[in-house]
Short mmCIF file of C-alpha atoms in Angstrom, two decimals:
data_model
loop_
_atom_site.label_atom_id
_atom_site.label_comp_id
_atom_site.label_asym_id
_atom_site.label_seq_id
_atom_site.Cartn_x
_atom_site.Cartn_y
_atom_site.Cartn_z
CA MET Q 1 -41.95 7.03 -14.35
CA THR Q 2 -42.01 7.14 -18.44
CA ILE Q 3 -40.89 3.85 -20.04
CA ALA Q 4 -37.40 4.20 -21.28
CA TYR Q 5 -36.45 5.77 -17.76
CA LYS Q 6 -37.93 3.63 -15.83
CA LYS Q 7 -35.59 0.69 -17.76
CA LEU Q 8 -32.76 2.56 -16.88
CA HIS Q 9 -33.44 3.50 -13.57
CA ASP Q 10 -33.60 -0.14 -12.78
CA THR Q 11 -30.86 -1.20 -14.88
CA PHE Q 12 -28.58 1.79 -12.93
CA ALA Q 13 -30.40 0.36 -9.45
CA ARG Q 14 -28.86 -2.81 -10.34
CA LEU Q 15 -25.21 -1.31 -11.27
CA SER Q 16 -25.33 0.22 -7.71
CA ARG Q 17 -25.88 -3.05 -5.82
CA PHE Q 18 -22.95 -4.46 -7.79
CA GLY Q 19 -20.95 -1.71 -7.59
CA HIS Q 20 -21.80 -1.39 -3.24
CA LEU Q 21 -20.40 -5.30 -3.31
CA SER Q 22 -17.48 -4.00 -4.91
CA ALA Q 23 -16.50 -1.38 -2.78
CA ILE Q 24 -17.19 -3.90 0.62
CA ALA Q 25 -14.76 -6.10 -1.30
CA GLY Q 26 -12.51 -3.43 -1.83
CA TRP Q 27 -12.71 -2.28 1.75
CA ASP Q 28 -11.56 -6.01 2.58
CA ALA Q 29 -8.68 -6.02 0.74
CA ALA Q 30 -7.28 -3.07 2.62
CA ALA Q 31 -8.10 -3.87 5.66
CA MET Q 32 -8.68 -7.24 6.26
CA MET Q 33 -8.13 -9.89 3.65
CA PRO Q 34 -5.19 -12.17 4.22
CA PRO Q 35 -2.01 -11.50 1.97
CA GLU Q 36 -2.27 -15.08 0.16
CA GLY Q 37 -5.71 -13.87 -0.62
CA GLY Q 38 -4.89 -10.92 -2.95
CA GLN Q 39 -4.85 -12.93 -6.41
CA ALA Q 40 -8.58 -15.15 -5.97
CA ARG Q 41 -9.71 -11.02 -4.44
CA SER Q 42 -8.12 -9.23 -7.83
CA GLU Q 43 -9.39 -11.60 -10.40
CA ALA Q 44 -13.04 -11.41 -8.44
CA LEU Q 45 -13.02 -7.79 -8.57
CA ALA Q 46 -11.91 -7.65 -12.35
CA GLU Q 47 -14.68 -10.14 -13.17
CA LEU Q 48 -17.31 -7.80 -11.16
CA SER Q 49 -15.65 -4.87 -12.95
CA VAL Q 50 -15.75 -6.53 -16.45
CA LEU Q 51 -19.59 -7.23 -15.47
CA THR Q 52 -20.43 -3.98 -14.65
CA HIS Q 53 -19.23 -2.87 -17.71
CA GLN Q 54 -21.29 -5.72 -19.78
CA ILE Q 55 -24.64 -4.00 -18.28
CA LEU Q 56 -23.61 -0.05 -18.30
CA THR Q 57 -22.76 -0.55 -22.26
CA ALA Q 58 -25.28 -2.75 -23.75
CA LYS Q 59 -27.00 -1.45 -26.87
CA GLN Q 60 -30.31 -0.92 -25.00
CA VAL Q 61 -28.82 0.97 -22.55
CA GLY Q 62 -27.77 3.65 -25.47
CA GLU Q 63 -31.03 3.17 -27.40
CA TRP Q 64 -33.02 4.11 -23.74
CA LEU Q 65 -31.14 7.09 -23.53
CA GLU Q 66 -32.18 8.38 -26.48
CA GLN Q 67 -35.82 7.70 -25.87
CA ALA Q 68 -35.69 9.13 -22.18
CA SER Q 69 -34.39 12.43 -23.57
CA GLY Q 70 -37.66 13.07 -25.22
CA GLU Q 71 -40.31 11.68 -22.28
CA GLN Q 72 -41.35 14.18 -19.97
CA LEU Q 73 -39.41 13.86 -17.20
CA ASN Q 74 -38.75 16.26 -13.58
CA ASP Q 75 -36.10 18.04 -12.72
CA VAL Q 76 -34.18 15.63 -10.27
CA GLU Q 77 -35.07 12.96 -12.94
CA GLN Q 78 -33.30 15.28 -15.99
CA ALA Q 79 -30.28 15.57 -13.85
CA ASN Q 80 -30.42 11.93 -13.13
CA LEU Q 81 -30.55 10.87 -16.42
CA ARG Q 82 -27.35 13.62 -17.27
CA GLU Q 83 -25.61 11.56 -15.41
CA MET Q 84 -26.60 8.71 -16.41
CA ARG Q 85 -25.33 9.31 -19.93
CA ARG Q 86 -22.21 10.60 -18.26
CA HIS Q 87 -21.73 7.48 -17.07
CA TYR Q 88 -22.85 5.20 -20.14
CA GLN Q 89 -20.48 7.24 -23.00
CA GLN Q 90 -17.27 7.29 -20.40
CA ALA Q 91 -17.87 3.79 -19.89
CA ALA Q 92 -18.96 2.70 -23.79
CA LEU Q 93 -15.03 3.87 -24.45
CA LEU Q 94 -13.28 1.58 -23.15
CA PRO Q 95 -13.44 -2.39 -24.15
CA GLU Q 96 -13.93 -5.34 -21.74
CA SER Q 97 -10.16 -6.45 -22.08
CA LEU Q 98 -9.22 -3.38 -21.09
CA VAL Q 99 -11.69 -2.69 -18.17
CA GLN Q 100 -10.68 -6.52 -17.28
CA ALA Q 101 -6.58 -5.88 -17.61
CA LYS Q 102 -7.07 -2.43 -15.53
CA SER Q 103 -8.34 -4.19 -12.89
CA LEU Q 104 -6.14 -6.79 -12.31
CA ALA Q 105 -3.09 -4.62 -13.00
CA GLY Q 106 -3.82 -1.90 -10.55
CA ALA Q 107 -4.84 -4.95 -7.98
CA ARG Q 108 -1.54 -6.55 -8.62
CA CYS Q 109 0.52 -3.02 -8.19
CA GLU Q 110 -1.51 -2.53 -5.14
CA GLN Q 111 -1.42 -4.91 -2.87
CA ALA Q 112 2.35 -5.60 -4.31
CA TRP Q 113 2.91 -1.82 -2.83
CA ARG Q 114 1.73 -2.80 0.57
CA ILE Q 115 5.57 -4.91 0.87
CA GLN Q 116 7.39 -2.55 -1.77
CA ARG Q 117 6.99 0.24 0.80
CA LYS Q 118 8.13 -0.88 4.04
CA SER Q 119 11.46 -2.09 2.35
CA ASN Q 120 11.66 0.69 -0.29
CA ASP Q 121 11.79 -1.11 -3.09
CA TRP Q 122 11.46 1.17 -5.84
CA GLU Q 123 12.63 -1.27 -8.41
CA GLY Q 124 10.16 -3.91 -7.70
CA PHE Q 125 7.18 -1.08 -7.57
CA ALA Q 126 8.22 0.30 -10.76
CA ASP Q 127 7.75 -2.93 -12.63
CA ASN Q 128 4.47 -2.82 -11.33
CA LEU Q 129 3.71 0.85 -11.79
CA LYS Q 130 4.84 0.21 -15.66
CA ASP Q 131 2.15 -2.02 -16.41
CA VAL Q 132 -0.40 0.20 -15.08
CA VAL Q 133 0.91 3.28 -16.43
CA LYS Q 134 0.36 1.51 -20.00
CA LEU Q 135 -3.17 0.60 -19.76
CA SER Q 136 -4.15 4.22 -18.28
CA ARG Q 137 -2.11 5.46 -21.30
CA GLN Q 138 -4.26 3.49 -23.58
CA GLU Q 139 -7.51 4.45 -21.40
CA ALA Q 140 -6.59 8.41 -21.21
CA GLN Q 141 -6.10 8.01 -25.67
CA LEU Q 142 -9.54 6.61 -26.08
CA ARG Q 143 -11.18 9.26 -23.97
CA SER Q 144 -8.78 11.89 -25.55
CA GLU Q 145 -9.66 10.84 -29.15
CA ALA Q 146 -13.38 10.51 -28.22
CA ALA Q 147 -13.86 14.33 -26.48
CA GLY Q 148 -11.20 16.11 -28.62
CA ILE Q 149 -8.87 17.07 -25.14
CA SER Q 150 -5.68 16.30 -23.80
CA ARG Q 151 -5.04 12.28 -22.39
CA TYR Q 152 -4.71 13.96 -19.41
CA ASP Q 153 -7.92 16.37 -19.17
CA ALA Q 154 -10.23 13.31 -20.50
CA LEU Q 155 -8.29 11.53 -17.27
CA LEU Q 156 -9.35 14.83 -14.94
CA ASP Q 157 -12.69 15.03 -16.01
CA LEU Q 158 -13.48 11.33 -14.52
CA TYR Q 159 -13.35 12.63 -10.95
CA GLU Q 160 -13.68 16.24 -11.14
CA PRO Q 161 -16.26 17.28 -14.30
CA GLY Q 162 -15.85 20.52 -16.05
CA MET Q 163 -12.48 21.10 -14.85
CA THR Q 164 -9.01 21.26 -17.56
CA SER Q 165 -5.02 21.11 -17.01
CA GLN Q 166 -5.31 24.83 -17.81
CA LYS Q 167 -7.43 25.88 -15.71
CA LEU Q 168 -5.88 24.20 -12.80
CA ASP Q 169 -2.28 25.77 -14.47
CA VAL Q 170 -4.12 28.94 -13.89
CA LEU Q 171 -5.27 27.98 -10.32
CA PHE Q 172 -1.69 26.40 -9.35
CA GLY Q 173 0.33 29.23 -11.37
CA ASP Q 174 -1.57 31.74 -9.23
CA LEU Q 175 -0.63 29.74 -5.73
CA LYS Q 176 3.20 29.54 -6.57
CA THR Q 177 3.07 33.31 -6.80
CA TRP Q 178 2.17 33.72 -3.23
CA LEU Q 179 2.46 30.41 -1.21
CA PRO Q 180 6.05 29.98 -0.69
CA ASP Q 181 6.61 33.43 0.39
CA LEU Q 182 3.89 32.52 3.26
CA LEU Q 183 5.15 29.54 3.92
CA GLN Q 184 8.56 30.73 4.63
CA THR Q 185 7.61 33.68 6.56
CA VAL Q 186 5.48 31.32 8.81
CA VAL Q 187 8.04 28.99 9.90
CA GLU Q 188 10.55 32.09 10.56
CA LYS Q 189 7.66 33.35 12.90
CA GLN Q 190 7.16 29.92 14.51
CA LYS Q 191 10.94 29.49 15.07
CA SER Q 192 10.48 31.35 17.89
CA GLU Q 193 7.37 29.51 19.75
CA THR Q 194 8.44 26.81 22.01
CA ARG Q 195 6.76 23.50 21.11
CA ILE Q 196 7.03 20.75 22.97
CA ALA Q 197 6.67 17.11 21.47
CA PRO Q 198 4.47 15.06 23.95
CA GLN Q 199 6.68 11.67 24.71
CA GLY Q 200 5.00 8.63 24.09
CA PRO Q 201 4.26 5.36 23.87
CA PHE Q 202 0.50 6.72 23.28
CA ASP Q 203 -1.57 3.26 23.59
CA ILE Q 204 -3.14 1.65 20.25
CA GLU Q 205 -6.60 0.68 21.59
CA LYS Q 206 -6.79 4.36 23.28
CA GLN Q 207 -5.72 6.14 20.25
CA ARG Q 208 -8.61 3.94 18.93
CA GLN Q 209 -11.05 5.17 21.47
CA LEU Q 210 -9.98 8.59 20.92
CA GLY Q 211 -11.01 8.58 17.45
CA LEU Q 212 -14.08 7.37 17.90
CA LYS Q 213 -15.25 9.67 20.45
CA VAL Q 214 -14.05 12.40 17.73
CA MET Q 215 -16.44 10.95 15.28
CA ALA Q 216 -19.21 10.91 17.33
CA ARG Q 217 -18.06 14.34 18.01
CA LEU Q 218 -18.48 15.21 14.23
CA GLY Q 219 -21.90 13.40 13.50
CA PHE Q 220 -20.60 10.40 12.35
CA ASN Q 221 -23.62 7.33 12.30
CA PHE Q 222 -22.35 4.55 13.48
CA GLY Q 223 -25.22 1.71 12.68
CA ALA Q 224 -23.58 2.72 9.38
CA GLY Q 225 -20.06 2.50 9.35
CA ARG Q 226 -17.17 1.57 11.14
CA LEU Q 227 -13.86 2.36 11.61
CA ASP Q 228 -10.65 0.50 10.89
CA VAL Q 229 -6.46 -0.10 9.92
CA SER Q 230 -4.96 0.05 6.53
CA ALA Q 231 -1.74 0.79 5.00
CA HIS Q 232 -3.21 4.02 3.73
CA PRO Q 233 -6.36 5.82 5.40
CA PHE Q 234 -9.31 6.15 3.01
CA CYS Q 235 -12.99 6.21 2.93
CA GLY Q 236 -14.99 3.20 0.82
CA GLY Q 237 -18.02 1.72 1.17
CA VAL Q 238 -21.31 2.90 0.36
CA PRO Q 239 -23.39 5.62 2.31
CA GLN Q 240 -25.78 3.14 3.80
CA ASP Q 241 -22.41 0.88 5.27
CA VAL Q 242 -19.26 3.91 5.38
CA ARG Q 243 -16.00 2.20 5.62
CA ILE Q 244 -13.18 4.55 6.78
CA THR Q 245 -10.03 3.77 7.89
CA THR Q 246 -6.61 5.39 9.81
CA ARG Q 247 -3.38 4.16 10.42
CA TYR Q 248 -1.80 4.09 13.84
CA ASN Q 249 1.95 5.16 15.45
CA GLU Q 250 2.66 4.22 18.93
CA ASP Q 251 4.84 7.28 18.84
CA GLU Q 252 2.37 9.61 18.30
CA PHE Q 253 -1.35 10.31 18.24
CA LEU Q 254 -1.97 13.58 16.05
CA SER Q 255 -1.45 12.14 12.62
CA ALA Q 256 -3.91 9.18 13.64
CA MET Q 257 -6.73 11.82 15.10
CA MET Q 258 -6.20 13.96 12.57
CA GLY Q 259 -6.69 11.31 9.64
CA VAL Q 260 -9.69 10.30 11.47
CA ILE Q 261 -11.27 13.90 11.27
CA HIS Q 262 -10.20 13.91 7.61
CA GLU Q 263 -11.83 10.43 6.63
CA THR Q 264 -14.91 11.58 8.85
CA GLY Q 265 -15.42 14.59 7.12
CA HIS Q 266 -15.95 12.03 3.67
CA ALA Q 267 -17.86 9.69 5.10
CA ARG Q 268 -20.73 12.02 6.65
CA TYR Q 269 -20.95 13.52 3.24
CA GLU Q 270 -21.49 10.21 2.50
CA GLN Q 271 -23.95 9.42 5.03
CA ASN Q 272 -26.02 12.43 3.92
CA LEU Q 273 -26.43 11.56 0.57
CA PRO Q 274 -30.14 12.23 -0.78
CA LYS Q 275 -31.24 9.14 0.78
CA GLU Q 276 -34.59 9.07 -1.58
CA TRP Q 277 -32.42 8.91 -4.62
CA LEU Q 278 -29.96 6.13 -3.45
CA GLY Q 279 -28.66 3.48 -6.30
CA GLN Q 280 -29.25 6.34 -9.37
CA PRO Q 281 -26.42 8.30 -10.32
CA VAL Q 282 -27.29 11.90 -8.97
CA SER Q 283 -27.28 10.60 -5.53
CA ASN Q 284 -23.60 10.09 -6.18
CA ALA Q 285 -21.04 12.65 -4.52
CA ARG Q 286 -20.94 15.45 -7.25
CA SER Q 287 -17.12 15.03 -7.58
CA MET Q 288 -13.93 14.22 -5.54
CA GLY Q 289 -13.11 18.08 -5.51
CA VAL Q 290 -16.16 18.21 -3.36
CA HIS Q 291 -15.88 15.25 -1.86
CA GLU Q 292 -12.34 16.44 -0.72
CA SER Q 293 -14.05 20.08 0.12
CA GLN Q 294 -15.88 17.93 2.91
CA SER Q 295 -12.90 16.33 4.50
CA LEU Q 296 -10.74 19.17 4.50
CA LEU Q 297 -13.54 21.28 5.88
CA PHE Q 298 -13.74 18.76 8.71
CA GLU Q 299 -9.87 18.24 9.22
CA MET Q 300 -8.15 21.82 8.54
CA GLN Q 301 -11.51 24.66 8.53
CA LEU Q 302 -12.75 23.04 11.66
CA GLY Q 303 -10.05 20.50 13.14
CA CYS Q 304 -7.29 22.42 13.10
CA SER Q 305 -9.04 25.61 14.63
CA GLU Q 306 -8.58 26.63 18.13
CA PRO Q 307 -12.19 26.14 18.86
CA PHE Q 308 -12.18 22.94 17.88
CA LEU Q 309 -9.27 21.44 19.53
CA LYS Q 310 -10.50 23.75 22.82
CA SER Q 311 -13.59 21.06 22.53
CA VAL Q 312 -11.63 17.72 21.90
CA TYR Q 313 -8.71 18.94 23.97
CA PRO Q 314 -10.96 16.98 27.41
CA LEU Q 315 -11.05 14.01 25.25
CA VAL Q 316 -7.29 13.70 24.95
CA ILE Q 317 -6.50 13.85 28.39
CA GLU Q 318 -9.22 11.46 29.29
CA GLN Q 319 -7.28 8.98 26.76
CA PHE Q 320 -3.79 10.01 27.39
CA GLY Q 321 -3.82 12.11 30.69
CA HIS Q 322 -1.87 15.54 31.26
CA ARG Q 323 2.15 14.35 30.60
CA GLU Q 324 4.65 16.83 29.30
CA GLY Q 325 3.19 18.64 25.80
CA LEU Q 326 -0.06 17.96 26.75
CA ASP Q 327 -1.01 21.06 28.21
CA GLU Q 328 -3.39 22.76 26.20
CA SER Q 329 -1.61 25.63 24.72
CA ASN Q 330 0.82 22.79 23.40
CA PHE Q 331 -1.37 21.09 21.97
CA MET Q 332 -2.74 24.25 20.03
CA LYS Q 333 0.19 24.64 18.41
CA LEU Q 334 1.10 21.24 17.74
CA ASN Q 335 -2.07 20.86 15.64
CA GLN Q 336 -1.21 24.36 13.72
CA ARG Q 337 2.90 24.00 13.30
CA VAL Q 338 3.52 24.73 9.49
CA GLN Q 339 6.88 22.48 9.28
CA PRO Q 340 7.11 20.97 5.26
CA GLY Q 341 7.98 17.63 5.46
CA PHE Q 342 8.41 14.32 3.50
CA ILE Q 343 4.52 12.69 3.69
CA ARG Q 344 1.16 14.40 1.97
CA VAL Q 345 -0.94 12.75 4.18
CA ASP Q 346 0.64 14.32 7.66
CA ALA Q 347 1.50 18.13 5.97
CA ASP Q 348 0.28 20.62 7.41
CA GLU Q 349 -2.62 22.69 5.43
CA LEU Q 350 0.11 25.44 4.03
CA SER Q 351 2.99 23.15 2.99
CA TYR Q 352 -0.07 20.41 1.38
CA PRO Q 353 -0.57 22.63 -1.94
CA ALA Q 354 2.96 21.84 -2.62
CA HIS Q 355 2.53 18.29 -2.58
CA VAL Q 356 -0.27 18.54 -4.78
CA ILE Q 357 0.96 20.11 -7.28
CA LEU Q 358 4.26 17.73 -7.27
CA ARG Q 359 2.40 15.25 -7.83
CA TYR Q 360 -0.41 16.78 -10.82
CA GLU Q 361 2.93 18.30 -12.61
CA ILE Q 362 4.32 14.75 -12.36
CA GLU Q 363 1.45 12.49 -13.21
CA LYS Q 364 0.26 15.18 -15.93
CA ALA Q 365 3.32 14.64 -18.28
CA LEU Q 366 3.11 10.87 -17.24
CA MET Q 367 -0.10 10.43 -19.09
CA GLU Q 368 0.80 13.00 -22.03
CA GLY Q 369 4.47 10.27 -22.29
CA GLU Q 370 6.68 13.50 -21.91
CA ILE Q 371 8.08 11.46 -19.00
CA GLU Q 372 8.27 7.65 -17.89
CA VAL Q 373 8.01 6.11 -14.63
CA ASP Q 374 11.65 5.54 -14.23
CA ASP Q 375 12.09 9.25 -14.50
CA ILE Q 376 9.99 9.88 -11.54
CA PRO Q 377 12.31 9.45 -8.86
CA ALA Q 378 14.37 12.13 -9.77
CA LEU Q 379 11.65 14.64 -10.79
CA TRP Q 380 10.11 14.18 -7.60
CA ASN Q 381 13.27 14.81 -5.73
CA SER Q 382 14.15 18.10 -8.03
CA LYS Q 383 10.45 19.32 -7.00
CA MET Q 384 10.34 18.42 -3.39
CA LYS Q 385 13.61 20.16 -3.17
CA GLU Q 386 12.60 23.50 -5.30
CA TYR Q 387 8.83 23.42 -3.43
CA LEU Q 388 9.59 22.47 0.01
CA GLY Q 389 13.19 22.12 0.33
CA ILE Q 390 13.46 18.79 1.20
CA ASN Q 391 15.70 15.94 -0.26
CA THR Q 392 14.54 12.25 -1.39
CA VAL Q 393 17.26 10.77 -2.87
CA GLY Q 394 17.28 6.92 -2.24
CA ASN Q 395 14.08 7.35 -0.08
CA TYR Q 396 11.04 5.99 -2.00
CA ARG Q 397 9.20 4.89 0.99
CA ASP Q 398 8.48 8.60 2.31
CA GLY Q 399 9.38 10.07 -1.12
CA CYS Q 400 7.46 8.87 -4.67
CA MET Q 401 6.20 5.28 -2.90
CA GLN Q 402 4.23 7.07 -0.13
CA ASP Q 403 0.87 7.70 -1.83
CA ILE Q 404 -1.72 4.28 -2.68
CA HIS Q 405 -3.34 6.50 -5.97
CA TRP Q 406 -1.13 5.63 -8.66
CA THR Q 407 -1.23 1.70 -8.24
CA ASP Q 408 -4.48 1.54 -9.23
CA GLY Q 409 -4.29 4.26 -11.89
CA GLY Q 410 -6.22 7.19 -10.42
CA PHE Q 411 -4.25 9.92 -12.37
CA GLY Q 412 -6.30 12.98 -12.12
CA TYR Q 413 -7.18 12.29 -8.64
CA PHE Q 414 -4.88 14.40 -7.03
CA PRO Q 415 -5.45 17.98 -8.26
CA THR Q 416 -8.75 17.81 -6.39
CA TYR Q 417 -7.08 17.66 -2.99
CA THR Q 418 -6.09 21.22 -3.62
CA LEU Q 419 -9.47 22.43 -5.26
CA GLY Q 420 -11.29 20.88 -2.03
CA ALA Q 421 -9.16 22.93 -0.03
CA MET Q 422 -10.25 26.49 -2.12
CA TYR Q 423 -13.96 25.12 -1.85
CA ALA Q 424 -13.30 23.78 2.16
CA ALA Q 425 -12.57 27.59 2.53
CA GLN Q 426 -15.00 29.36 0.78
CA LEU Q 427 -17.71 27.05 2.32
CA PHE Q 428 -16.62 27.68 5.69
CA GLN Q 429 -16.36 31.25 5.90
CA THR Q 430 -19.70 31.59 4.17
CA ALA Q 431 -21.04 29.49 6.87
CA ASN Q 432 -19.28 31.70 9.72
CA LYS Q 433 -21.21 34.44 8.12
CA ALA Q 434 -24.45 32.53 8.28
CA ILE Q 435 -23.73 31.77 11.47
CA PRO Q 436 -22.94 33.92 13.99
CA THR Q 437 -22.53 31.72 16.81
CA LEU Q 438 -20.71 29.22 14.75
CA GLN Q 439 -17.21 29.90 16.83
CA ASP Q 440 -18.86 29.69 20.07
CA ASP Q 441 -21.02 26.57 19.29
CA ILE Q 442 -17.70 24.64 18.02
CA VAL Q 443 -16.19 25.41 21.96
CA ARG Q 444 -19.28 24.43 23.25
CA GLY Q 445 -18.94 21.19 20.99
CA ASP Q 446 -22.29 21.50 19.06
CA LEU Q 447 -21.84 21.33 15.98
CA THR Q 448 -25.42 21.19 14.92
CA ALA Q 449 -25.96 24.46 13.24
CA LEU Q 450 -22.40 23.52 11.12
CA PHE Q 451 -24.35 20.07 9.58
CA GLN Q 452 -27.09 21.70 9.22
CA TRP Q 453 -25.83 24.38 6.82
CA LEU Q 454 -23.89 21.59 5.08
CA GLN Q 455 -26.49 19.30 4.75
CA GLN Q 456 -29.06 22.24 3.50
CA ASN Q 457 -26.17 23.46 0.95
CA ILE Q 458 -24.12 20.74 0.09
CA TRP Q 459 -25.19 17.22 1.20
CA GLN Q 460 -28.40 16.21 -0.25
CA HIS Q 461 -28.32 17.55 -3.35
CA GLY Q 462 -26.00 14.88 -4.62
CA SER Q 463 -25.18 15.07 -8.25
CA ARG Q 464 -28.10 17.23 -8.98
CA PHE Q 465 -25.95 20.62 -9.82
CA SER Q 466 -22.59 20.66 -11.51
CA THR Q 467 -19.61 21.46 -9.04
CA ASP Q 468 -20.31 25.36 -10.34
CA GLN Q 469 -23.20 25.21 -9.71
CA LEU Q 470 -23.45 23.76 -6.24
CA ILE Q 471 -20.76 26.23 -5.08
CA LYS Q 472 -22.44 29.07 -6.40
CA ASN Q 473 -26.05 27.95 -4.65
CA ALA Q 474 -24.22 27.65 -1.38
CA THR Q 475 -21.61 30.46 -1.72
CA GLY Q 476 -23.26 32.75 -4.44
CA GLU Q 477 -19.91 32.85 -6.36
CA THR Q 478 -18.08 29.79 -8.46
CA LEU Q 479 -14.77 29.06 -6.99
CA ASN Q 480 -12.45 32.14 -5.62
CA PRO Q 481 -9.14 30.81 -4.31
CA ALA Q 482 -9.18 34.23 -2.63
CA PHE Q 483 -11.02 32.48 0.00
CA PHE Q 484 -8.27 29.72 1.16
CA ARG Q 485 -5.38 32.28 0.82
CA ALA Q 486 -7.66 34.82 3.12
CA HIS Q 487 -7.88 31.28 5.31
CA LEU Q 488 -4.08 30.94 5.94
CA GLU Q 489 -3.09 34.61 6.31
CA SER Q 490 -5.83 34.66 8.52
CA ARG Q 491 -5.01 31.59 10.73
CA TYR Q 492 -0.98 31.58 10.77
CA LEU Q 493 -0.25 35.43 10.62
#
């Protein structure tokens, strides 16, 4: 290992250890921390974010990056250096004061949101969100000026390197030409099908046991992770210690079960990132779009498929017994039901993209200064009516306050959900061609071949390749949204 590169390697390993502490402290704040611990935790995390910012943006790091570019490095080291440079350049644009202010404002907004959402308190939430938006706009402006791109694109690049709003507008514009008609057609088609809602209550501990058994079926390594509860389901931690959460409702169990499947997709990706590179940027997940492709491959491509539902049906009966609405046929129909609703995380895969496009259009306008926080509720309701035929006037809890992402300034994240759905369809259809027995394997509960394919084509590569190259290597072409449309039409028509 050459001199400058070795110094960079050691510095980023140190940063990774601080990131580990931050991730677990963040998980604890969402899942375990008592309410009165919020202020102290926020200050501690802000202090940690400033410390890591100082280490990453130190003058010598820039000098080592210059020196290392002339050293003899192998392919993986070159990819790692590329990612190091990207992290350094992103961080160096921001002053410490902004890093600290963003961390504090985000923590304050997120912690208050947990209470404010329950009480439908838009005004209280908006006050905190305004601070987050102000600081996010400052960040976006600095990044925009440095890169010569729009403010929103500068934020989008943090989550999905190489993606632009111009590309998204084409992808989402195409979706909007055919998805509403398909959604309406399927809703009409399913009106003639009888579905029975299973009657609760569904014991929370039994729901948890079901989730654990499904996680085991999906290959989750419990020696390197755990399942807990939070206000909003998420996957956090680090590859050696992955923390996933869900939320439970005694009236029904499917949303918790599917939430667990979704987060397990994230977790399996994290747990299988290249161990020999851990602690280095090249070992990180490629992008949030690729990350979401794994969770949505698990939840939608696999989890909502008839073969998988057949395989987990005995686990459901084992926990809840034979009761009205839990015969196998009805269980299948419940998990493939298309019904536009308020809540994104509970949405079926046909109406889900509408939720994402709505959020994308609002957050882009917000970051570009075309709208203000006070404009969000009316704009949200207008788009919900247009895209899904749903009225959210006065219902902030199930409308513009339902998600956690904006509370900490996660602007630019939402589009990765639908990008992930598109990648997932392309990957799963390719895997089916590569594994002729896959559908039969799934019915038997044997997912070994699928996981080996994902390990070979996605998981083991971390950030070694660009997103386009990763997807092309795996499927033979870069992102092709035709796979997503073909999947939806095949399943629902």
